[in-house]
Tab-separated table of C-alpha atoms in Angstrom:
chain	number	residue	atom	x	y	z
A	105	MET	CA	-2.586	9.520	7.442
A	106	LYS	CA	-3.951	6.435	8.731
A	107	GLN	CA	-1.927	6.434	11.515
A	108	ILE	CA	-2.747	9.893	12.637
A	109	ILE	CA	-6.703	9.907	12.118
A	110	GLY	CA	-7.144	6.154	12.790
A	111	ASN	CA	-4.533	5.436	15.160
A	112	ASP	CA	-3.712	2.729	12.344
A	113	GLN	CA	-0.225	1.591	12.995
A	114	THR	CA	-0.126	-1.690	10.360
A	115	PRO	CA	2.561	-0.994	8.147
A	116	GLN	CA	1.528	0.296	5.004
A	117	THR	CA	1.850	-0.751	1.599
A	118	TYR	CA	1.762	1.617	-1.509
A	119	ILE	CA	0.455	0.821	-5.444
A	120	THR	CA	3.681	3.399	-5.898
A	121	PRO	CA	5.457	4.081	-2.665
A	122	LEU	CA	6.858	8.163	-2.359
A	123	GLU	CA	10.172	7.011	-3.686
A	124	GLN	CA	9.143	5.264	-6.619
A	125	LYS	CA	6.727	8.709	-7.341
A	126	ALA	CA	9.786	11.279	-6.899
A	127	LYS	CA	10.988	9.061	-10.096
A	128	LEU	CA	7.913	9.541	-12.169
A	129	MET	CA	7.472	12.942	-11.133
A	130	LEU	CA	11.067	13.496	-12.563
A	131	ASP	CA	11.072	11.641	-15.585
A	132	LEU	CA	7.609	14.251	-16.043
A	133	GLY	CA	9.651	17.207	-15.883
A	134	VAL	CA	8.721	18.123	-12.153
A	135	ASP	CA	11.630	20.952	-11.137
A	136	THR	CA	10.461	20.713	-7.071
A	137	LEU	CA	8.473	18.181	-5.019
A	138	ILE	CA	7.728	19.345	-1.800
A	139	VAL	CA	6.616	16.354	0.413
A	140	VAL	CA	4.600	17.556	3.854
A	141	ASN	CA	4.477	15.515	6.757
A	142	PHE	CA	1.329	14.702	7.946
A	143	ASP	CA	1.097	14.663	11.346
A	144	SER	CA	-1.817	15.507	14.048
A	145	ALA	CA	-1.000	19.817	13.601
A	146	PHE	CA	-1.339	19.001	10.188
A	147	ALA	CA	-4.355	17.356	10.084
A	148	ASN	CA	-5.992	20.168	12.558
A	149	LEU	CA	-5.484	22.665	10.496
A	150	SER	CA	-8.806	24.500	9.519
A	151	PRO	CA	-9.253	24.735	5.504
A	152	SER	CA	-8.179	28.581	5.564
A	153	ASP	CA	-4.802	27.962	7.022
A	154	PHE	CA	-3.939	25.114	4.805
A	155	ILE	CA	-4.391	27.516	2.157
A	156	GLU	CA	-2.528	30.524	3.620
A	157	ASP	CA	0.046	28.579	5.403
A	158	HIS	CA	0.747	25.979	2.649
A	159	LEU	CA	-0.469	26.607	-0.419
A	160	CYS	CA	0.127	30.434	-0.366
A	161	GLY	CA	3.332	29.409	1.976
A	162	PHE	CA	4.813	27.636	-1.059
A	163	LYS	CA	3.659	30.756	-3.528
A	164	CYS	CA	1.151	28.835	-5.050
A	165	LYS	CA	0.408	30.290	-8.729
A	166	HIS	CA	-1.988	27.490	-9.611
A	167	ALA	CA	-3.614	24.768	-7.644
A	168	VAL	CA	-5.056	21.432	-9.648
A	169	ALA	CA	-6.346	19.029	-7.551
A	170	ARG	CA	-9.392	15.972	-8.591
A	171	PHE	CA	-13.043	17.003	-7.868
A	172	ASP	CA	-13.259	15.261	-4.620
A	173	PHE	CA	-10.361	16.372	-3.041
A	174	ARG	CA	-10.635	17.661	0.382
A	175	TYR	CA	-8.637	19.869	2.677
A	176	GLY	CA	-8.305	20.978	6.183
A	177	HIS	CA	-9.452	19.406	9.549
A	178	ASN	CA	-12.200	16.302	9.004
A	179	GLY	CA	-12.052	17.280	5.301
A	180	GLU	CA	-14.011	20.451	5.653
A	181	GLY	CA	-12.545	22.157	2.753
A	182	ASN	CA	-13.651	21.100	-0.832
A	183	MET	CA	-13.379	22.029	-4.504
A	184	GLU	CA	-15.907	24.492	-4.096
A	185	THR	CA	-14.053	26.061	-0.939
A	186	LEU	CA	-10.990	26.250	-2.681
A	187	LYS	CA	-11.755	27.987	-5.500
A	188	ILE	CA	-13.853	30.634	-3.948
A	189	GLU	CA	-11.080	31.312	-0.781
A	190	GLY	CA	-8.200	30.598	-3.115
A	191	LYS	CA	-9.551	32.978	-5.911
A	192	ARG	CA	-7.260	35.933	-4.293
A	193	PHE	CA	-4.206	34.169	-4.624
A	194	PHE	CA	-4.051	31.226	-7.536
A	195	GLU	CA	-6.018	29.872	-10.081
A	196	VAL	CA	-7.621	26.702	-9.539
A	197	THR	CA	-8.405	23.937	-11.776
A	198	GLU	CA	-10.692	20.882	-11.016
A	199	MET	CA	-9.678	17.323	-12.656
A	200	LYS	CA	-13.170	15.619	-13.309
A	201	LYS	CA	-13.882	12.462	-12.481
A	202	PHE	CA	-12.103	9.575	-14.738
A	203	GLU	CA	-14.454	6.781	-15.190
A	204	ILE	CA	-14.181	3.355	-17.567
A	205	ASP	CA	-17.370	1.297	-18.036
A	206	HIS	CA	-19.768	3.971	-15.713
A	207	GLU	CA	-16.457	3.175	-12.866
A	208	LYS	CA	-14.453	5.669	-11.141
A	209	VAL	CA	-10.837	5.083	-11.641
A	210	SER	CA	-9.730	4.957	-8.037
A	211	SER	CA	-6.768	3.776	-5.923
A	212	THR	CA	-9.316	1.378	-4.405
A	213	LYS	CA	-10.416	0.345	-7.702
A	214	LEU	CA	-6.583	-0.629	-8.631
A	215	ARG	CA	-5.997	-2.237	-5.107
A	216	ASN	CA	-8.948	-4.398	-5.776
A	217	LEU	CA	-7.023	-5.565	-8.735
A	218	ILE	CA	-3.663	-6.336	-7.559
A	219	ALA	CA	-5.366	-7.878	-4.850
A	220	LYS	CA	-6.930	-10.241	-7.171
A	221	GLY	CA	-4.115	-10.700	-9.873
A	222	ARG	CA	-5.773	-9.350	-12.222
A	223	PHE	CA	-2.265	-7.679	-14.032
A	224	ALA	CA	-3.401	-7.413	-17.422
A	225	ASP	CA	-6.521	-5.249	-16.533
A	226	ILE	CA	-4.068	-2.387	-14.753
A	227	PRO	CA	-2.988	-0.679	-17.823
A	228	SER	CA	-6.628	0.654	-18.632
A	229	TYR	CA	-6.864	2.241	-15.326
A	230	PHE	CA	-2.982	3.031	-14.772
A	231	GLY	CA	-1.651	3.931	-17.964
A	232	SER	CA	0.743	1.040	-17.432
A	233	TYR	CA	1.361	-2.514	-15.751
A	234	PHE	CA	2.021	-2.255	-11.854
A	235	GLU	CA	5.206	-2.798	-11.010
A	236	SER	CA	6.851	-3.505	-7.375
A	237	GLN	CA	10.457	-3.476	-6.286
A	238	GLY	CA	12.593	-6.937	-5.121
A	239	THR	CA	15.833	-7.647	-3.560
A	240	ILE	CA	17.420	-10.749	-5.495
A	241	ASP	CA	18.467	-13.396	-2.883
A	242	SER	CA	19.834	-16.291	-4.686
A	243	GLU	CA	20.290	-17.450	-8.019
A	244	ASP	CA	21.211	-21.061	-10.207
A	245	ASN	CA	21.214	-20.375	-14.283
A	246	GLN	CA	17.679	-19.130	-15.326
A	247	HIS	CA	16.007	-19.356	-11.890
A	248	VAL	CA	16.060	-16.344	-9.462
A	249	ILE	CA	14.555	-16.258	-5.811
A	250	VAL	CA	13.543	-12.524	-4.653
A	251	THR	CA	12.127	-11.151	-1.905
A	252	LEU	CA	9.569	-8.253	-2.496
A	253	SER	CA	10.275	-4.771	-0.821
A	254	GLU	CA	7.398	-4.484	1.651
A	255	ALA	CA	6.677	-0.613	0.558
A	256	PHE	CA	4.736	-2.440	-2.519
A	257	LEU	CA	1.146	-3.798	-2.810
A	258	ARG	CA	2.063	-7.353	-2.723
A	259	PRO	CA	0.643	-10.163	-5.256
A	260	PRO	CA	-1.863	-12.687	-4.423
A	261	PRO	CA	-0.186	-16.308	-4.680
A	262	GLY	CA	-0.327	-17.586	-8.316
A	263	VAL	CA	2.137	-17.616	-10.986
A	264	TYR	CA	2.634	-14.430	-13.299
A	265	LEU	CA	4.212	-13.561	-16.787
A	266	ILE	CA	6.411	-10.765	-15.668
A	267	GLU	CA	9.299	-8.306	-17.156
A	268	ILE	CA	12.080	-6.862	-15.843
A	269	ASN	CA	14.611	-4.303	-17.157
A	270	THR	CA	18.064	-4.637	-16.463
A	271	GLU	CA	20.616	-2.064	-17.848
A	272	GLY	CA	18.652	-1.487	-20.546
A	273	ASN	CA	17.792	-5.043	-21.396
A	274	VAL	CA	14.254	-6.015	-21.344
A	275	HIS	CA	14.016	-9.671	-19.901
A	276	GLU	CA	10.083	-11.916	-20.049
A	277	GLY	CA	10.070	-14.763	-17.345
A	278	ILE	CA	7.269	-16.247	-14.962
A	279	ALA	CA	6.937	-15.275	-11.618
A	280	HIS	CA	5.486	-18.042	-8.445
A	281	GLN	CA	5.531	-17.519	-5.083
A	282	ILE	CA	7.521	-19.965	-2.580
A	283	MET	CA	5.365	-21.531	-0.104
A	284	ASP	CA	7.717	-23.645	1.842
A	285	GLY	CA	11.143	-24.168	2.971
A	286	SER	CA	13.817	-21.548	3.614
A	287	PHE	CA	12.911	-18.984	1.307
A	288	GLN	CA	9.009	-19.074	2.342
A	289	GLY	CA	6.801	-16.239	1.431
A	290	SER	CA	10.053	-15.373	-1.307
A	291	TRP	CA	9.073	-15.817	-5.357
A	292	HIS	CA	10.470	-17.538	-7.615
A	293	LEU	CA	11.370	-15.950	-10.956
A	294	HIS	CA	12.100	-18.286	-14.060
A	295	PHE	CA	14.195	-16.475	-17.171
A	296	ASN	CA	15.263	-18.095	-20.239
A	297	ASP	CA	18.556	-16.048	-19.806
A	298	SER	CA	21.297	-16.059	-16.862
A	299	LEU	CA	21.346	-12.504	-15.284
A	300	HIS	CA	23.353	-12.573	-12.684
A	301	LEU	CA	21.739	-10.251	-10.237
A	302	LYS	CA	22.255	-11.538	-6.798
A	303	GLY	CA	22.156	-8.795	-4.255
A	304	LYS	CA	20.454	-6.340	-6.461
A	305	LYS	CA	17.287	-4.517	-6.721
A	306	ILE	CA	15.149	-4.894	-9.318
A	307	HIS	CA	12.187	-3.517	-10.686
A	308	ILE	CA	9.232	-6.329	-11.622
A	309	LYS	CA	6.866	-5.220	-13.905
A	310	TRP	CA	3.302	-7.751	-13.743
A	311	LYS	CA	2.088	-8.190	-16.851
A	312	SER	CA	-0.380	-11.570	-17.076
A	313	GLU	CA	-3.623	-12.700	-15.390
A	314	CYS	CA	-2.973	-15.383	-12.464
A	315	ILE	CA	-1.850	-18.311	-14.947
A	316	LYS	CA	-1.868	-21.050	-12.119
A	317	LYS	CA	-2.741	-21.195	-8.396
A	318	SER	CA	0.240	-21.915	-6.218
A	319	LYS	CA	-1.014	-24.924	-4.804
A	320	GLN	CA	-1.161	-26.392	-8.037
A	321	MET	CA	2.474	-25.737	-9.090
A	322	LYS	CA	4.313	-28.484	-7.111
A	323	ASP	CA	2.901	-31.171	-9.193
A	324	ARG	CA	2.630	-29.471	-12.760
A	325	ARG	CA	5.481	-26.534	-12.291
A	326	ALA	CA	7.591	-28.074	-15.744
A	327	LYS	CA	4.498	-28.186	-17.638
A	328	THR	CA	3.469	-24.313	-16.758
A	329	ILE	CA	6.902	-23.333	-17.369
A	330	VAL	CA	6.698	-24.695	-20.474
A	331	LYS	CA	3.781	-23.322	-21.062
A	332	VAL	CA	4.739	-19.696	-20.523
A	333	GLN	CA	7.579	-19.980	-22.343
A	334	ALA	CA	6.111	-20.823	-25.431
A	335	PHE	CA	4.172	-16.871	-25.299
């Protein structure tokens, strides 16, 4: 959307990329997922054409959207116009604003929490911990080096309590970003068990606040590992 409307060609990162969204919807029992390509033609649809071409075109019977939903060219359509124009074809349910401590829960709020490494706060807003995907580059006993997928938002440098699930087994460990050497920008994961995951993709659940800043890691790494493993 930003590439079309704002001409922003920066690669986009997501809290939940499309592939992950599709899996979550499947797990929730969704039978059919329709993904519409947001191109210039779609962006220039009038609100009426959006309803007729897409909602009615997909034989919509009941539309559900949040209170601040906008549609059509320049966001000219809103929940009120959707209720008025759509009432001939389908029912409309408006999702009310969800707030915690008088603050709207939104993707912007979640992005800010992730950017600050405040992962322990995520479940209160998101319903679960933030997860990202990575590929194992190398492993040595309980130590694993992983490159995170560019599709997901990146944690800031630091040390975090994490969890991965492999073949139904849950493994807790810690993660810190590697800032030097041949694996610069990758993440180093420490576990109590040898996992044998080289070359595999894993989903990492980020569970704690930043334990230590990365610049403190070099001299205090061993002490930090002992402290985290004692949790």
